[in-house]
Amino acid sequence: MTQATTLKGEARATADETQELTDGFRLVIDALKFNGLTTIYGVPGIPITDFGRMAQAAGIRVLSFRHEQNAGYAAAIAGFLTKKPGICLTVSAPGFLNGLTALAHATTNCFPMILISGSSEREVVDLQQGDYEEMDQLAIAKPLCKAAFRVLQAADIGIGLARAIRAAVSGRPGGVYLDLPAKLFGQVMNADAGRKSLVKVIDAAPAQIPAPAAIERALDVLKSAKRPLIILGKGAAYAQADDAIKTLVEKSGVPFLPMSMAKGLLPDTHPQCAGAARSTVLKDSDVVMMIGARLNWLLSHGKGKTWGEAPKKFIQIDIEPKEMDSNVEIAAPVVGDIGSCVAALIEGMGGNWPLAPAEWATAVKAKREENVAKMAPRLMNNNSPMDYHGALGVLRNVIKERPDAILVNEGANTLDLARGVIDMYKPRKRLDVGTWGVMGIGMGQAIAAAVETGKPVLAVEGDSAFGFCGMEVETICRYNLPVCVVVFNNGGIYRGTDVNSGGGSDPATTVFVKGARYDKLIEAFGGVGVQAESPDELKRAVEAAMDSGKPTLINAVIDPAAGSESGRIGNLNPQSVLRKK
Ligand SMILES: Cc1ncc(C[n+]2csc(CCOP(=O)(O)OP(=O)(O)O)c2C)c(N)n1
Ligand SMILES: [Mg+2]
């Protein structure tokens, strides 16, 4: 036996050994794919750069953003649209922190999302020895999400991801944090043992069947109503129980009020839709059935002036028992998943359920028609510069003609007025600021909506709102996504007319550069930029964009004096009694 032969033998043994090994990088990728999670939204850097490359090579779609917050909002809304956790991937400390707002937003809005973040070395971080991007990320994430996990050993990657997935989607969905220290990625283990360590999450969001007594109680309360109302929340949209919800609404004959992201669950043009008679139905109803909607600030906590004088009984359908009695007494709590609860209600109604009293249904319809007729002429004006109604009248028709398109919407006036004006026709087609009214969700949502659904996206953005996420137009161009962004440019936050009452040369706190050309921004990246000064120009530009699918940004010039402070929620501003007017 010569020395050379021995060496060759050794080399072969090493190669065999390598083939039998796997590592943290591969195990995370394998675990994601094993559970059908094939899209990642993130920003690369130490320690996850190679992970992103390898994930892409392994067939996962990895979308790189310009800022983690936008990647996080994309992941959050991907969760809402798909009922699978959206994955956001960030680097340690600063990248992680940039992703946290979106994680908290996902939790607040009940969107399933997993923020996977690389982190620095435990041994150094825990002794506070000044590691590269040192931060105790797990501790910081905990209060902002449903669950937070850290994986220290490659053999635990499978179970770690399984726990994260189940926590994100089961029960009331929400954000989950998964901490992966840098060292984990390089850890090696036997490939076969690695394969066996993967866990497929079976029945990740098990049905939660409501108690028969709860269903009976709810139907008794509903039957007793003279002026019933159904409120559909975004939980109802998330549930994807669209047919059952339609059946319940139509079989009961009860007017329904969709919350913002539940618009389109049934078309806004449905004869029972009370969207345009909101204040009337909230005031005058006597029994209110909430389906996946919460009695938070958006519904004035279920009490006070908005809800009128007459006593009210609430029926609430929610998967989270703690939601019941959050603000007022719930006469008939129905706890379970929305699909199961609505199906049980329909079954309990039997074959000859009486329709809601005709007098009430007719009164609601009349009020709604009156309000729609009042608004109609305002939507047809061709003023230049545009006011909100003239511009929104155009966009309303764009969506009417393209009901499959997804509408993303943020801003103050731009949000509140668009919500009222633009009718939706299909479920989960309207995405917006959600429970917090957070600015900056627009581009992340637009990107995820295009990626997850393949449908064209129309993003209607206040100029301030757009500023929080505008750099992602490069991302939209880079991935050539069918997104048309319309910036409602009124030169400021709420309005562009404020003056600095101190008299100095600084502009007022709510105004931006006059005559800004947001359309130029997208041209820098090869997209289509258009300046639109009248509803006619806006119509032509939006239609061209929606039909071509080319990344487009339209600078819609809005009268700086057209808006009102904080849109529809100006009443929430605290007032100073001392402030000079
Ligand atoms: C993250 C975040 N920061 C700040 C705010 C406060 N805020 C509410 S609406 C708004 C911008 C409204 O202006 P714009 O988007 O231009 O809409 P407009 O009313 O002018 O149409 C701001 C900054 C917020 N909601 N979220
Ligand atoms: Mg503005």
Coordinates of C-alpha atoms in Angstrom, one line a residue, residues 60-442:
I60 CA -37.7 29.8 -2.2
R61 CA -38.7 33.2 -3.5
V62 CA -36.6 35.7 -1.6
L63 CA -37.6 39.3 -2.0
S64 CA -35.0 41.8 -0.9
F65 CA -36.4 45.1 0.3
R66 CA -34.7 48.5 1.0
H67 CA -35.9 48.6 4.6
E68 CA -37.0 45.8 7.0
Q69 CA -40.1 47.6 8.1
N70 CA -41.6 47.4 4.6
A71 CA -40.5 43.7 4.3
G72 CA -42.3 43.1 7.6
Y73 CA -45.5 44.8 6.5
A74 CA -45.3 42.6 3.3
A75 CA -44.9 39.5 5.4
A76 CA -47.8 40.5 7.7
I77 CA -50.2 41.1 4.8
A78 CA -49.0 37.9 3.1
G79 CA -50.2 36.2 6.3
F80 CA -53.6 37.9 6.0
L81 CA -54.0 36.9 2.4
T82 CA -52.9 33.3 2.6
K83 CA -53.6 32.1 6.2
K84 CA -50.0 30.9 6.3
P85 CA -47.4 32.8 8.3
G86 CA -45.7 35.5 6.2
I87 CA -41.9 35.3 6.7
C88 CA -39.8 38.3 7.3
L89 CA -36.0 37.9 7.5
T90 CA -33.8 40.4 9.2
V91 CA -30.2 40.9 10.3
S92 CA -29.3 41.3 14.0
A93 CA -30.0 44.4 16.2
P94 CA -30.8 47.3 13.9
G95 CA -32.4 45.2 11.2
F96 CA -34.3 43.3 13.8
L97 CA -35.5 46.5 15.4
N98 CA -36.6 47.8 12.0
G99 CA -38.7 44.6 11.6
L100 CA -40.3 44.9 15.0
T101 CA -42.9 47.6 14.2
A102 CA -44.3 45.2 11.6
L103 CA -44.3 42.3 14.0
A104 CA -46.2 44.3 16.6
H105 CA -48.6 45.5 13.8
A106 CA -49.2 41.8 12.8
T107 CA -50.0 40.9 16.4
T108 CA -52.3 43.8 16.9
N109 CA -54.1 43.1 13.6
C110 CA -54.2 39.3 14.1
F111 CA -52.1 38.5 11.0
P112 CA -49.9 35.4 11.1
M113 CA -46.3 36.4 10.6
I114 CA -42.9 35.0 11.7
L115 CA -40.0 37.5 12.0
I116 CA -36.9 35.4 11.6
S117 CA -33.9 37.3 12.7
G118 CA -30.2 36.5 12.8
S119 CA -28.6 37.4 16.1
S120 CA -25.2 37.7 17.6
E121 CA -23.4 35.2 19.8
R122 CA -25.2 34.4 23.0
E123 CA -22.0 33.9 25.1
V124 CA -20.9 37.4 24.2
V125 CA -24.3 39.2 24.2
D126 CA -25.3 37.8 27.6
L127 CA -22.0 39.0 29.2
Q128 CA -22.5 42.3 27.4
Q129 CA -19.0 42.2 26.0
G130 CA -19.8 44.3 23.0
D131 CA -20.4 41.8 20.2
Y132 CA -21.1 42.9 16.6
E133 CA -24.7 44.2 16.7
E134 CA -25.1 43.1 20.3
M135 CA -28.7 42.9 21.5
D136 CA -30.9 40.6 23.6
Q137 CA -33.4 40.4 20.8
L138 CA -35.6 37.6 22.3
A139 CA -36.3 39.7 25.4
I140 CA -37.1 42.8 23.3
A141 CA -39.4 40.9 20.9
K142 CA -41.4 39.1 23.6
P143 CA -43.9 41.8 24.6
L144 CA -44.7 42.6 21.0
C145 CA -45.7 39.2 19.7
K146 CA -47.8 36.1 20.5
A147 CA -44.7 33.9 21.1
A148 CA -41.0 34.2 20.8
F149 CA -38.5 31.3 20.4
R150 CA -34.8 30.9 20.0
V151 CA -33.0 27.9 18.5
L152 CA -29.5 27.1 19.7
Q153 CA -29.0 23.7 18.1
A154 CA -29.3 22.6 14.5
A155 CA -31.2 19.5 15.6
D156 CA -33.9 21.8 17.1
I157 CA -34.5 23.9 13.9
G158 CA -37.4 21.7 12.8
I159 CA -39.2 21.8 16.1
G160 CA -38.5 25.5 16.5
L161 CA -40.0 26.4 13.2
A162 CA -43.0 24.1 13.9
R163 CA -43.6 25.9 17.1
A164 CA -43.4 29.3 15.4
I165 CA -45.8 28.3 12.7
R166 CA -48.4 26.8 15.0
A167 CA -48.2 29.8 17.4
A168 CA -48.7 32.2 14.4
V169 CA -51.7 30.6 12.8
S170 CA -53.6 28.8 15.5
G171 CA -56.3 30.4 17.6
R172 CA -56.2 34.1 17.1
P173 CA -53.3 34.6 14.6
G174 CA -50.5 37.0 15.3
G175 CA -46.8 37.7 15.1
V176 CA -44.1 35.3 16.2
Y177 CA -40.4 35.9 16.7
L178 CA -37.8 33.3 15.9
D179 CA -34.3 34.1 16.9
L180 CA -31.5 32.3 15.1
P181 CA -28.0 33.1 16.4
A182 CA -25.2 33.3 13.8
K183 CA -23.5 30.2 15.0
L184 CA -26.6 28.1 14.4
F185 CA -26.3 28.5 10.6
G186 CA -22.9 26.9 10.4
Q187 CA -23.6 24.0 12.8
V188 CA -23.4 20.7 11.1
M189 CA -25.1 17.4 11.8
N190 CA -25.7 14.1 10.1
A191 CA -28.0 14.7 7.1
D192 CA -30.2 11.8 7.8
A193 CA -30.8 12.8 11.4
G194 CA -31.3 16.3 10.1
R195 CA -34.1 15.2 7.8
K196 CA -35.7 13.2 10.6
S197 CA -35.6 16.3 12.8
L198 CA -37.9 18.3 10.5
V199 CA -41.5 18.6 11.7
K200 CA -44.5 19.0 9.4
V201 CA -47.1 21.0 11.2
I202 CA -50.3 19.1 10.8
D203 CA -53.6 20.9 11.0
A204 CA -51.8 24.1 12.0
A205 CA -55.0 26.0 12.8
P206 CA -57.5 23.4 14.0
A207 CA -61.2 24.2 13.7
Q208 CA -62.6 25.4 17.0
I209 CA -66.2 24.4 17.1
P210 CA -68.6 26.6 19.1
A211 CA -70.7 25.2 21.9
P212 CA -74.3 24.4 20.7
A213 CA -75.7 26.3 23.6
A214 CA -73.8 29.4 22.5
I215 CA -75.2 29.1 19.0
E216 CA -78.7 28.7 20.4
R217 CA -78.3 31.7 22.6
A218 CA -77.0 33.8 19.7
L219 CA -80.0 32.8 17.5
D220 CA -82.5 33.6 20.3
V221 CA -81.0 37.1 20.6
L222 CA -81.0 37.6 16.9
K223 CA -84.5 36.5 16.5
S224 CA -85.7 38.9 19.2
A225 CA -84.3 41.9 17.2
K226 CA -86.4 44.5 15.5
R227 CA -83.5 46.4 14.0
P228 CA -80.6 43.9 13.7
L229 CA -77.2 44.6 12.3
I230 CA -74.3 42.4 11.3
I231 CA -70.8 43.9 11.5
L232 CA -68.1 42.2 9.5
G233 CA -64.5 42.7 10.6
K234 CA -61.2 41.8 9.0
G235 CA -61.3 38.6 11.0
A236 CA -64.2 37.5 8.9
A237 CA -62.2 38.3 5.7
Y238 CA -59.2 36.4 7.1
A239 CA -61.4 33.3 7.8
Q240 CA -62.0 32.7 4.0
A241 CA -65.5 31.5 4.9
D242 CA -66.9 33.8 2.2
D243 CA -69.8 31.6 1.0
A244 CA -71.0 30.8 4.5
I245 CA -70.9 34.5 5.5
K246 CA -72.9 35.4 2.4
T247 CA -75.4 32.7 3.1
L248 CA -75.8 33.9 6.7
V249 CA -76.3 37.5 5.7
E250 CA -78.7 36.7 2.9
K251 CA -80.7 34.1 4.8
S252 CA -81.1 36.5 7.7
G253 CA -81.9 39.6 5.6
V254 CA -79.9 41.6 8.2
P255 CA -78.2 44.8 7.0
F256 CA -74.4 44.4 7.2
L257 CA -71.7 46.9 7.8
P258 CA -68.2 46.0 6.6
M259 CA -65.2 47.3 8.5
S260 CA -62.5 48.6 6.3
M261 CA -60.7 45.4 5.3
A262 CA -63.9 43.4 5.3
K263 CA -65.2 45.5 2.4
G264 CA -66.0 43.3 -0.5
L265 CA -66.7 40.2 1.6
L266 CA -70.1 40.8 0.1
P267 CA -70.1 43.5 -2.6
D268 CA -70.5 47.1 -1.3
T269 CA -73.3 47.3 -3.9
H270 CA -75.2 44.4 -2.3
P271 CA -78.8 45.5 -1.4
Q272 CA -78.2 44.7 2.3
C273 CA -74.9 46.7 2.5
A274 CA -75.2 49.5 5.1
G275 CA -71.8 50.9 4.5
A276 CA -73.2 54.2 3.3
A277 CA -75.6 54.4 6.3
R278 CA -73.0 53.7 9.0
S279 CA -74.1 56.3 11.5
T280 CA -77.8 55.4 11.2
V281 CA -77.3 51.7 11.7
L282 CA -74.9 52.1 14.6
K283 CA -77.3 54.4 16.3
D284 CA -80.6 52.8 15.6
S285 CA -79.9 49.0 15.6
D286 CA -81.0 47.1 18.7
V287 CA -79.1 43.8 18.2
V288 CA -75.6 43.8 16.7
M289 CA -73.9 40.6 15.6
M290 CA -70.1 41.1 15.2
I291 CA -68.3 38.6 13.1
G292 CA -64.5 38.9 13.5
A293 CA -64.8 42.5 14.4
R294 CA -63.7 44.0 17.8
L295 CA -65.4 46.7 19.8
N296 CA -62.2 48.8 19.9
W297 CA -61.8 52.5 19.1
L298 CA -62.8 51.9 15.5
L299 CA -66.3 51.1 16.8
S300 CA -66.2 53.7 19.5
H301 CA -65.9 50.9 22.1
G302 CA -69.5 49.9 21.6
K303 CA -70.8 52.8 23.6
G304 CA -71.4 56.6 23.6
K305 CA -72.9 59.0 21.1
T306 CA -72.1 56.8 18.1
W307 CA -74.2 54.0 19.4
G308 CA -77.3 56.1 20.3
E309 CA -79.6 56.1 23.3
A310 CA -81.5 52.8 22.8
P311 CA -80.3 49.7 24.6
K312 CA -78.3 47.3 22.5
K313 CA -77.6 43.7 22.7
F314 CA -74.3 42.3 21.2
I315 CA -73.7 38.9 19.7
Q316 CA -70.0 38.4 19.2
I317 CA -68.3 35.8 17.1
D318 CA -64.6 35.5 17.8
I319 CA -62.0 32.8 18.2
E320 CA -60.5 34.6 21.2
P321 CA -62.6 34.1 24.4
K322 CA -60.9 37.1 26.1
E323 CA -62.3 39.4 23.4
M324 CA -65.8 39.0 24.9
D325 CA -66.9 41.8 27.3
S326 CA -63.8 43.8 26.4
N327 CA -65.7 47.0 26.4
V328 CA -69.4 46.3 27.0
E329 CA -71.4 43.3 28.0
I330 CA -71.8 40.7 25.3
A331 CA -75.2 39.1 25.5
A332 CA -74.3 36.2 23.3
P333 CA -70.7 35.3 23.0
V334 CA -69.9 32.7 20.4
V335 CA -66.3 31.5 20.7
G336 CA -64.9 29.5 17.8
D337 CA -63.3 29.8 14.4
I338 CA -65.5 32.0 12.2
G339 CA -66.1 29.3 9.5
S340 CA -67.4 26.8 12.1
C341 CA -69.4 29.4 14.0
V342 CA -71.1 30.8 10.9
A343 CA -71.8 27.3 9.6
A344 CA -73.4 26.3 13.0
L345 CA -75.5 29.5 13.0
I346 CA -76.8 28.7 9.5
E347 CA -77.7 25.2 10.5
G348 CA -79.4 26.4 13.6
M349 CA -81.5 28.8 11.6
G350 CA -83.2 25.9 9.9
G351 CA -85.4 26.2 6.9
N352 CA -87.9 28.9 7.8
W353 CA -85.9 31.6 9.6
P354 CA -87.8 34.9 9.4
L355 CA -86.1 37.7 7.5
A356 CA -85.1 40.9 9.4
P357 CA -88.2 43.2 9.8
A358 CA -88.9 44.7 6.4
E359 CA -89.5 48.2 7.9
W360 CA -85.9 48.3 9.2
A361 CA -84.4 46.8 6.1
T362 CA -86.2 49.4 3.9
A363 CA -85.3 52.3 6.2
V364 CA -81.6 51.4 6.0
K365 CA -81.7 51.0 2.3
A366 CA -83.4 54.3 1.9
K367 CA -80.8 56.1 4.0
R368 CA -78.0 54.4 2.1
E369 CA -79.4 55.4 -1.2
E370 CA -79.9 59.0 0.0
N371 CA -76.2 59.2 1.0
V372 CA -75.0 57.6 -2.2
A373 CA -77.0 60.0 -4.3
K374 CA -75.7 63.0 -2.2
M375 CA -72.1 62.0 -2.9
A376 CA -72.5 61.1 -6.6
P377 CA -72.2 64.6 -8.2
R378 CA -69.1 65.3 -6.1
L379 CA -67.4 62.3 -7.6
M380 CA -67.9 63.5 -11.1
N381 CA -66.2 66.9 -10.9
N382 CA -63.3 67.5 -13.2
N383 CA -61.6 70.2 -11.0
S384 CA -57.9 71.1 -11.4
P385 CA -56.2 71.0 -9.1
M386 CA -58.2 68.0 -8.0
D387 CA -60.1 67.6 -4.8
Y388 CA -60.3 64.2 -3.1
H389 CA -63.8 63.4 -4.5
G390 CA -62.9 64.2 -8.1
A391 CA -59.8 62.0 -8.0
L392 CA -61.5 59.2 -6.0
G393 CA -64.5 59.2 -8.4
V394 CA -62.0 58.1 -11.1
L395 CA -60.4 55.4 -9.0
R396 CA -63.8 54.1 -7.9
N397 CA -64.6 53.3 -11.6
V398 CA -61.1 51.8 -12.1
I399 CA -61.9 49.2 -9.4
K400 CA -65.5 48.7 -10.6
E401 CA -64.1 47.7 -14.0
R402 CA -61.3 45.6 -12.4
P403 CA -62.9 44.0 -9.3
D404 CA -60.0 41.5 -9.2
A405 CA -57.4 44.2 -8.6
I406 CA -56.2 44.8 -5.1
L407 CA -56.5 48.2 -3.5
V408 CA -53.9 49.3 -1.0
N409 CA -54.7 52.5 0.9
E410 CA -53.1 54.7 3.4
G411 CA -53.1 58.4 4.5
A412 CA -55.5 60.4 6.5
N413 CA -58.0 62.1 4.2
T414 CA -56.7 59.9 1.4
L415 CA -57.6 56.8 3.5
D416 CA -60.9 57.9 5.1
L417 CA -62.4 59.3 1.8
A418 CA -61.1 56.4 -0.4
R419 CA -62.6 53.9 2.1
G420 CA -66.0 55.6 1.7
V421 CA -65.9 56.2 -2.0
I422 CA -64.3 53.2 -3.6
D423 CA -66.7 50.2 -3.6
M424 CA -65.2 46.7 -3.3
Y425 CA -66.7 43.7 -5.0
K426 CA -64.6 40.7 -3.8
P427 CA -63.2 39.5 -0.5
R428 CA -59.7 40.5 0.6
K429 CA -59.2 43.1 -2.1
R430 CA -58.9 46.1 0.2
L431 CA -55.7 46.3 2.3
D432 CA -55.0 49.2 4.5
V433 CA -53.6 50.7 7.7
G434 CA -55.5 48.3 10.0
T435 CA -56.1 48.7 13.8
W436 CA -53.4 51.2 14.5
G437 CA -53.9 53.5 11.5
V438 CA -50.2 53.1 10.9
M439 CA -48.5 55.0 8.0
G440 CA -46.0 53.2 5.8
I441 CA -47.7 49.9 5.1
G442 CA -48.4 50.8 1.5

